[in-house]
CSV table of C-alpha atoms in Angstrom, one decimal:
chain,number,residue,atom,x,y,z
A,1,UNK,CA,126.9,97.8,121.2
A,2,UNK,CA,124.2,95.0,122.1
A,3,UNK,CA,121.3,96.2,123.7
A,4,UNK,CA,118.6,94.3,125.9
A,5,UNK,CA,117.5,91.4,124.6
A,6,UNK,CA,113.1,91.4,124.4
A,7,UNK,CA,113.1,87.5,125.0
A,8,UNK,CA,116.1,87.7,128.1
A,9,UNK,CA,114.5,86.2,131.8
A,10,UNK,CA,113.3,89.7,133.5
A,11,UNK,CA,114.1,88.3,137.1
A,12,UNK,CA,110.7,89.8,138.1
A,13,UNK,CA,108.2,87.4,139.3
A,14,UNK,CA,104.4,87.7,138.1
A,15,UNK,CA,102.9,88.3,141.5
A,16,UNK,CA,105.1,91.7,141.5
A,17,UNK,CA,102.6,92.8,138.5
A,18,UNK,CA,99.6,92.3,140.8
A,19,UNK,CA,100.6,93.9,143.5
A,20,UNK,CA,101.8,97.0,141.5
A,21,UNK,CA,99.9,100.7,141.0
A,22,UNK,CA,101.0,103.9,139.9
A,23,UNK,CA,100.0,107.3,141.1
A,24,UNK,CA,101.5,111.1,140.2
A,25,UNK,CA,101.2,113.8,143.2
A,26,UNK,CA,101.7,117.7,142.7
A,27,UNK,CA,104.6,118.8,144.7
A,28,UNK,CA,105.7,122.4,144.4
A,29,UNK,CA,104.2,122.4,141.3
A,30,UNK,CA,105.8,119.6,139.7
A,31,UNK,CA,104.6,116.3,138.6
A,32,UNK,CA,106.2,113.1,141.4
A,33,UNK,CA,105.1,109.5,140.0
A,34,UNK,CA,105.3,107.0,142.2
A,35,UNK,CA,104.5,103.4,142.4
A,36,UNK,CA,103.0,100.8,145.4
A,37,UNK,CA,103.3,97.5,146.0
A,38,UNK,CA,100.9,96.5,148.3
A,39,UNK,CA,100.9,93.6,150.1
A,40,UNK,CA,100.0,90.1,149.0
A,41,UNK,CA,98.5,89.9,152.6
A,42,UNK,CA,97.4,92.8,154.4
A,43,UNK,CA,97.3,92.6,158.6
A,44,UNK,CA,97.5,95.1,161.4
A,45,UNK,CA,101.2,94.6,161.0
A,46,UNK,CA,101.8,95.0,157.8
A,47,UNK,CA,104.6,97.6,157.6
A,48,UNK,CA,104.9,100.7,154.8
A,49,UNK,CA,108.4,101.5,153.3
A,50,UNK,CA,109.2,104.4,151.7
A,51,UNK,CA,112.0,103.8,149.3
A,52,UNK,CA,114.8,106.5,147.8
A,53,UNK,CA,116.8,105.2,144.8
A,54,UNK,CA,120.7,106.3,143.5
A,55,UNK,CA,121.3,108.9,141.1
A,56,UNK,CA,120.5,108.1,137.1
A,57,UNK,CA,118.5,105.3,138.7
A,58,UNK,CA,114.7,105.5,138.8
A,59,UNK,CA,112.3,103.2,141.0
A,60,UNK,CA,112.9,100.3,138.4
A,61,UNK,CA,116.3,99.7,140.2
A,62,UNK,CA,114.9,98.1,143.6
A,63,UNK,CA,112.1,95.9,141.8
A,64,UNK,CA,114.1,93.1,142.6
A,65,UNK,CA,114.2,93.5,146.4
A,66,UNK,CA,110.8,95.3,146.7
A,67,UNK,CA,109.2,91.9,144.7
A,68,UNK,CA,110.9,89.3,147.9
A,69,UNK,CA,109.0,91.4,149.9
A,70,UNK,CA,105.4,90.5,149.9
A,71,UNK,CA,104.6,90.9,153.2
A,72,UNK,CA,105.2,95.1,153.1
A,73,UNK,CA,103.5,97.8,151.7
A,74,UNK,CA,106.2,99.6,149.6
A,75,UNK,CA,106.5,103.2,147.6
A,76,UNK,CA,108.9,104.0,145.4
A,77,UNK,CA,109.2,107.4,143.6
A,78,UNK,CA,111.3,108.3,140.8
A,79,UNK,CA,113.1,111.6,142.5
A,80,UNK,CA,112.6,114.6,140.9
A,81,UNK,CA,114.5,114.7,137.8
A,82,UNK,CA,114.9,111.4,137.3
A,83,UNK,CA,112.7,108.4,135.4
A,84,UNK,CA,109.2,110.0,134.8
A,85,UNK,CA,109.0,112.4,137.8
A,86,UNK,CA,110.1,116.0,136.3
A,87,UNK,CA,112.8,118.4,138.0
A,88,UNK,CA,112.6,120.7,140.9
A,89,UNK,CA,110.8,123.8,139.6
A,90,UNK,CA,111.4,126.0,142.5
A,91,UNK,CA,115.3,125.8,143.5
A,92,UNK,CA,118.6,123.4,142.7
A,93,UNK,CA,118.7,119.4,143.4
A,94,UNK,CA,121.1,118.6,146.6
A,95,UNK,CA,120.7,116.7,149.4
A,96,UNK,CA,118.7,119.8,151.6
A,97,UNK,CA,115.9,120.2,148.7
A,98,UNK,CA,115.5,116.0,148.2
A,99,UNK,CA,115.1,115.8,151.9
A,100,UNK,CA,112.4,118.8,152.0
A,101,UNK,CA,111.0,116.4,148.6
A,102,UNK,CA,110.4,113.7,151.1
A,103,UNK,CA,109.1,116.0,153.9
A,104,UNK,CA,106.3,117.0,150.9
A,105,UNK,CA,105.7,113.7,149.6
A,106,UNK,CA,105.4,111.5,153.0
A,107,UNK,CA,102.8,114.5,153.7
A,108,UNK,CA,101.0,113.9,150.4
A,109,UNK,CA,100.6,110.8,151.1
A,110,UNK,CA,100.0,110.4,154.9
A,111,UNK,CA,102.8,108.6,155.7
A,112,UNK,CA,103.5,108.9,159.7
A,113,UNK,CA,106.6,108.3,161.8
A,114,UNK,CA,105.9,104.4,161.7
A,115,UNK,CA,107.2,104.3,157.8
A,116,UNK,CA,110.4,102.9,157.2
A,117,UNK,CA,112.7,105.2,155.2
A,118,UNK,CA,115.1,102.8,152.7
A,119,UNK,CA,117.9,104.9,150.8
A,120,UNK,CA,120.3,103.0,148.1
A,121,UNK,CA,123.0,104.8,147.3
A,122,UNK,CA,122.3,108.6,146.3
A,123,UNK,CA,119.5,107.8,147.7
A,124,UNK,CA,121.6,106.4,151.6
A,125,UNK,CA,122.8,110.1,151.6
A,126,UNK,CA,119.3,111.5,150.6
A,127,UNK,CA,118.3,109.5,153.8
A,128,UNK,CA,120.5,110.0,156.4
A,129,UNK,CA,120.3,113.5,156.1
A,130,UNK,CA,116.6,113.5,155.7
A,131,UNK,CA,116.3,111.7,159.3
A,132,UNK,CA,119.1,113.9,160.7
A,133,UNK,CA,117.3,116.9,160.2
A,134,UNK,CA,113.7,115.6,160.9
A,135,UNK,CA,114.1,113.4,164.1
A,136,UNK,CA,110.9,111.2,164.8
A,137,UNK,CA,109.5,111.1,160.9
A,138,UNK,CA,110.1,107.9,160.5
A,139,UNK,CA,111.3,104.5,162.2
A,140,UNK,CA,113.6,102.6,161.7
A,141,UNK,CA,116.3,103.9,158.6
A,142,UNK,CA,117.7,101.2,155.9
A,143,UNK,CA,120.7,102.3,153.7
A,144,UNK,CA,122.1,100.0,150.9
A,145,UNK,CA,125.4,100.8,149.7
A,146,UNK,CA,125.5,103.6,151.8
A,147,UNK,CA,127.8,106.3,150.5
A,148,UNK,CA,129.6,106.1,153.8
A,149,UNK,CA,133.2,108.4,152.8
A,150,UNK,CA,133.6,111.7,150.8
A,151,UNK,CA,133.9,111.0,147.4
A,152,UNK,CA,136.3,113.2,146.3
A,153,UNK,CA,139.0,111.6,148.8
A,154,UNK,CA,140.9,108.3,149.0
A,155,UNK,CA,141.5,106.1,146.1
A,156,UNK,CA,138.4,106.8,144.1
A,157,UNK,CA,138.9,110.3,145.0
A,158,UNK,CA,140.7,110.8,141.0
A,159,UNK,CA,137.6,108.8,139.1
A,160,UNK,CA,135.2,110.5,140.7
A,161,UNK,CA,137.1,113.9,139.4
A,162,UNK,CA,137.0,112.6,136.4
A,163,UNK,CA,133.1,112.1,136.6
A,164,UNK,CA,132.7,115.5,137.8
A,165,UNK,CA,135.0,116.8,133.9
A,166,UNK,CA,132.4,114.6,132.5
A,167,UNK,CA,129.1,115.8,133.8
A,168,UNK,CA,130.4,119.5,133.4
A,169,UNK,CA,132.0,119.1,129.7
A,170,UNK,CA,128.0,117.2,129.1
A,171,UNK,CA,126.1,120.5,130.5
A,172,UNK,CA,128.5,122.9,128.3
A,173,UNK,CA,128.0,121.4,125.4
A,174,UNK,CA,125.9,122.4,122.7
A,175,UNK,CA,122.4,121.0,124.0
A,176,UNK,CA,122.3,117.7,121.4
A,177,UNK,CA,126.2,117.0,121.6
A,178,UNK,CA,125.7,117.5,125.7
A,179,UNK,CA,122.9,114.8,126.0
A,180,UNK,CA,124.7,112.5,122.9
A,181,UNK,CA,127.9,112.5,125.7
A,182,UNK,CA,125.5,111.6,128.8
A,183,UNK,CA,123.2,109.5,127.2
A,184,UNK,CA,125.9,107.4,124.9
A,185,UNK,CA,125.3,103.8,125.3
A,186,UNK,CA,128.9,102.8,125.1
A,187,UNK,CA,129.5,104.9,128.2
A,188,UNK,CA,126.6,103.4,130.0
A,189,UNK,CA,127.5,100.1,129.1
A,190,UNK,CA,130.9,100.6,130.4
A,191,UNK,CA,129.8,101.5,133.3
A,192,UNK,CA,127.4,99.1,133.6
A,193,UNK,CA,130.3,96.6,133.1
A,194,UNK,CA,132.3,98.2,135.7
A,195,UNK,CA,130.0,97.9,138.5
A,196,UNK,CA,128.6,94.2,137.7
A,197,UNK,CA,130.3,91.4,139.9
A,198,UNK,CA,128.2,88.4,138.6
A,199,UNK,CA,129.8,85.8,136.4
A,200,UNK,CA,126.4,84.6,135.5
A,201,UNK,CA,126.0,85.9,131.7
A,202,UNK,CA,122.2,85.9,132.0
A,203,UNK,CA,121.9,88.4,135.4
A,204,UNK,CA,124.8,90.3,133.7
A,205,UNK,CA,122.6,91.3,130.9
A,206,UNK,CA,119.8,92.0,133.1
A,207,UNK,CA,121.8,94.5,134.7
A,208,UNK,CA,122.9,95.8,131.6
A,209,UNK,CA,119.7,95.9,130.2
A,210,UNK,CA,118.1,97.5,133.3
A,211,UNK,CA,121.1,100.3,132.8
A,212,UNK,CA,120.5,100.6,128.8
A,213,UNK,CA,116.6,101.4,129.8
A,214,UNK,CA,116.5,103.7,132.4
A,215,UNK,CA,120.1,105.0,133.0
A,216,UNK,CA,119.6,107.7,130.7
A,217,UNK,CA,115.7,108.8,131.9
A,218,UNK,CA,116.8,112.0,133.6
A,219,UNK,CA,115.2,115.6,133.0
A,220,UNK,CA,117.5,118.3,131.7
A,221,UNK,CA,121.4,118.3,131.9
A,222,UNK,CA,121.1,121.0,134.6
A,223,UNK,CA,119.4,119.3,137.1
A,224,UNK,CA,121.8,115.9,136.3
A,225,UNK,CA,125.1,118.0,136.8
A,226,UNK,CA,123.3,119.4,140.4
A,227,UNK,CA,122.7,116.2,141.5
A,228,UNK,CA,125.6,114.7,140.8
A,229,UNK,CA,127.4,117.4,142.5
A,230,UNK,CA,125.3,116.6,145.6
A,231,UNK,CA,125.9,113.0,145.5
A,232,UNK,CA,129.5,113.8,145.6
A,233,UNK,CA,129.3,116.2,148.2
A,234,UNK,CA,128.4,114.2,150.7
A,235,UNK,CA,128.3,111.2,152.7
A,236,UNK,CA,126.3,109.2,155.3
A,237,UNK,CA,129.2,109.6,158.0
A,238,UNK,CA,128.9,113.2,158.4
A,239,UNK,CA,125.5,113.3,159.9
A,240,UNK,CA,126.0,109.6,161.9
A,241,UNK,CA,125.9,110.6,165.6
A,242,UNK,CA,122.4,112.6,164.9
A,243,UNK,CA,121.0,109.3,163.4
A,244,UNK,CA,119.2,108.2,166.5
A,245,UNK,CA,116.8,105.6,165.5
A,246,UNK,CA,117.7,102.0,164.9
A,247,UNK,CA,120.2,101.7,161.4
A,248,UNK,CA,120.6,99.1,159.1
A,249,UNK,CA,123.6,99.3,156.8
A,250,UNK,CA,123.4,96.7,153.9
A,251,UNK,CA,127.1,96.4,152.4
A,252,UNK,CA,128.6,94.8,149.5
A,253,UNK,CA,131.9,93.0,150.1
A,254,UNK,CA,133.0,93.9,146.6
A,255,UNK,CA,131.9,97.2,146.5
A,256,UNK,CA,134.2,99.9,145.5
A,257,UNK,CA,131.9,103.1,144.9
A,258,UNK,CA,131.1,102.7,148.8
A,259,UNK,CA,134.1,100.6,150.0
A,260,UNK,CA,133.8,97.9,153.1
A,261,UNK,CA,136.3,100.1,155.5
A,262,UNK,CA,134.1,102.8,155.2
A,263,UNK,CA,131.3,101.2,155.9
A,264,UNK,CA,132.8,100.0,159.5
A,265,UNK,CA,134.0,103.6,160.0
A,266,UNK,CA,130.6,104.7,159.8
A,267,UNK,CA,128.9,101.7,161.7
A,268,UNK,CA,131.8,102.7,165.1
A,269,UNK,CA,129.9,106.5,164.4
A,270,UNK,CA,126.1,105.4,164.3
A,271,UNK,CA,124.0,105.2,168.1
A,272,UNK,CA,121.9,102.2,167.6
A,273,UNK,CA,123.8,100.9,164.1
A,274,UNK,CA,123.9,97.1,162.6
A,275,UNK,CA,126.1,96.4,159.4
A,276,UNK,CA,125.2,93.3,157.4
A,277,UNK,CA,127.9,92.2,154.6
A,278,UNK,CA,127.1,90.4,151.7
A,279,UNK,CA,129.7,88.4,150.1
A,280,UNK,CA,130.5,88.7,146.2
A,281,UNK,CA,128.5,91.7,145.3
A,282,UNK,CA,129.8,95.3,144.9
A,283,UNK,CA,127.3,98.5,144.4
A,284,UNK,CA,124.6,96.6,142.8
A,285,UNK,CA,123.0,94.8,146.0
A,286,UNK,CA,119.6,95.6,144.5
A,287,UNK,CA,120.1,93.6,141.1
A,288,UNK,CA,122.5,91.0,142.4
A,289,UNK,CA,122.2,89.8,145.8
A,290,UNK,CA,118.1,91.2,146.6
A,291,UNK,CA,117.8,87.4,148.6
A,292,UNK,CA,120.0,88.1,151.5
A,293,UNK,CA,119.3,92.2,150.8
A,294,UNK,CA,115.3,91.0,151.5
A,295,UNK,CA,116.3,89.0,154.6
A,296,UNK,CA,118.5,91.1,156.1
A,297,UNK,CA,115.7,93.7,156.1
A,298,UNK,CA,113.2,91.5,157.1
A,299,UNK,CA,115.1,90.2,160.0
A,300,UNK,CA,116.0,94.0,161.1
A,301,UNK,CA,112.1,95.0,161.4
A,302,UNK,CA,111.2,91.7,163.0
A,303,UNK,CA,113.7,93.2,165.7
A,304,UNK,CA,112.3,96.6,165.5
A,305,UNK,CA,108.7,96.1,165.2
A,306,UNK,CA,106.3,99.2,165.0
């Protein structure tokens, strides 16, 4: 199985490098890194974003949209349990304790109800039900492939059971022959494969690179198999009609982990809801298609300023 090639274009540009520091905070007495990209440009105006990535991803996953954004401030953490932030010590990973996570962090860090909450993903259902339960904490709410249906239903409803064997059979296993399973590169490459809708040989093994490097950067099997049971548990849709604020829904027109119909469903549920579509990609807006992701968002705040 061919891995990342060292001398492969990155798709990063320089100027992201400079813009770029890392920082750890305590929360609950457990290491969070995070990283900022600060302006090139600072103003009065500049806006902050606080950014939640998909499960098995880490902050590496939105570099591509965070670098054709200059003009923004912009956070990322890895969640806890994923990349190099370490799992929850003080109770299980679903959607309830990642959205108290946020609470902590935006805390630690002074981030007021003028921050603009980004979920992809994992991280759209992190999101939504972060905002539904905390009204006024931020303004306005960005979701990327925004798991808008259950997952267990409809026609994905039997891979996604499958998943769920997979992730179970992984965290019964004998502790090396568990992670061997979850961590196997001809799995991740498969699904790496699966996902991709580019034709273009040189972004495709980007993407798989990207995968090969940080797909695999999670904590303990435990904390994998709880998240993945809340990422499968729910959805954006459930918690629409509380989602108040402004929402922009960023959708992939190829996208079959969180399907186009869906995301209209969910659009009809939302107050104060836009959905932007862009053609050709599928779940991987964020390594694929970050020029029209990056306009689209800038567009949105230029509509809802601070």
């Amino acid at each position: 199985m061919q891995t990342a090639d060292p001398g492969a274009p990155t798709y990063l540009s320089a100027g992201l490098a400079a813009r770029t520091t890392a920082g750890v905070v305590q929360l609950a007495g457990a290491p969070v890194a995070y990283w900022t990209y600060e302006p090139q440009h600072a103003a009065p105006e500049t806006r902050t974003m606080l950014v939640i990535h998909g499960f098995r991803g880490d902050h590496h996953g939105l570099l591509r949209v965070a670098d054709l954004l200059p003009d923004m401030r912009i956070i990322m953490p890895d969640l806890p349990g994923f990349g190099s932030s370490a799992a929850f010590a003080d109770g299980n990973h679903s959607v309830a304790h990642y959205g108290r996570f946020i609470t902590g962090f935006m805390a630690e860090l002074g981030l007021g109800p003028e921050t603009v909450l980004l979920g992809h993903s994992f991280g759209s259902i992190i999101a939504a039900h972060f905002v539904a339960a905390n009204p006024g904490t931020v303004t306005p709410l960005i979701l990327v492939n925004p798991i808008a249906a259950p997952a267990l239903e409809g026609p994905k409803g039997v891979m996604t059971r499958l998943a769920v064997l997979y992730y179970r059979l992984a965290a019964r296993l004998p502790r090396r022959a568990g992670l061997a399973l979850l961590r196997s590169p001809l799995i991740v490459r498969i699904m790496s494969e699966a996902m991709a809708k580019t034709r273009d040989p040189g972004l495709r093994g980007f993407i798989h690179g990207q995968h090969h490097a940080y797909f695999s950067a999670f904590a303990d099997r435990d904390s994998l198999l709880e998240s993945f049971t809340a990422s499968v548990s729910g959805n954006v849709t459930e918690v629409a009609a509380r989602l108040t604020l402004p929402v922009l829904l960023i959708a992939g027109e190829k996208d079959e982990i969180a399907a186009l119909p869906d995301q209209h469903t969910l659009l009809a549920q939302l107050p104060d809801g836009e959905l932007k579509v862009i053609p050709g990609v599928g779940h991987l807006i964020h390594y694929e298609t970050p020029e029209p992701a990056a306009h689209h968002i800038r567009s949105f705040l230029k509509d809802h300023p601070a």
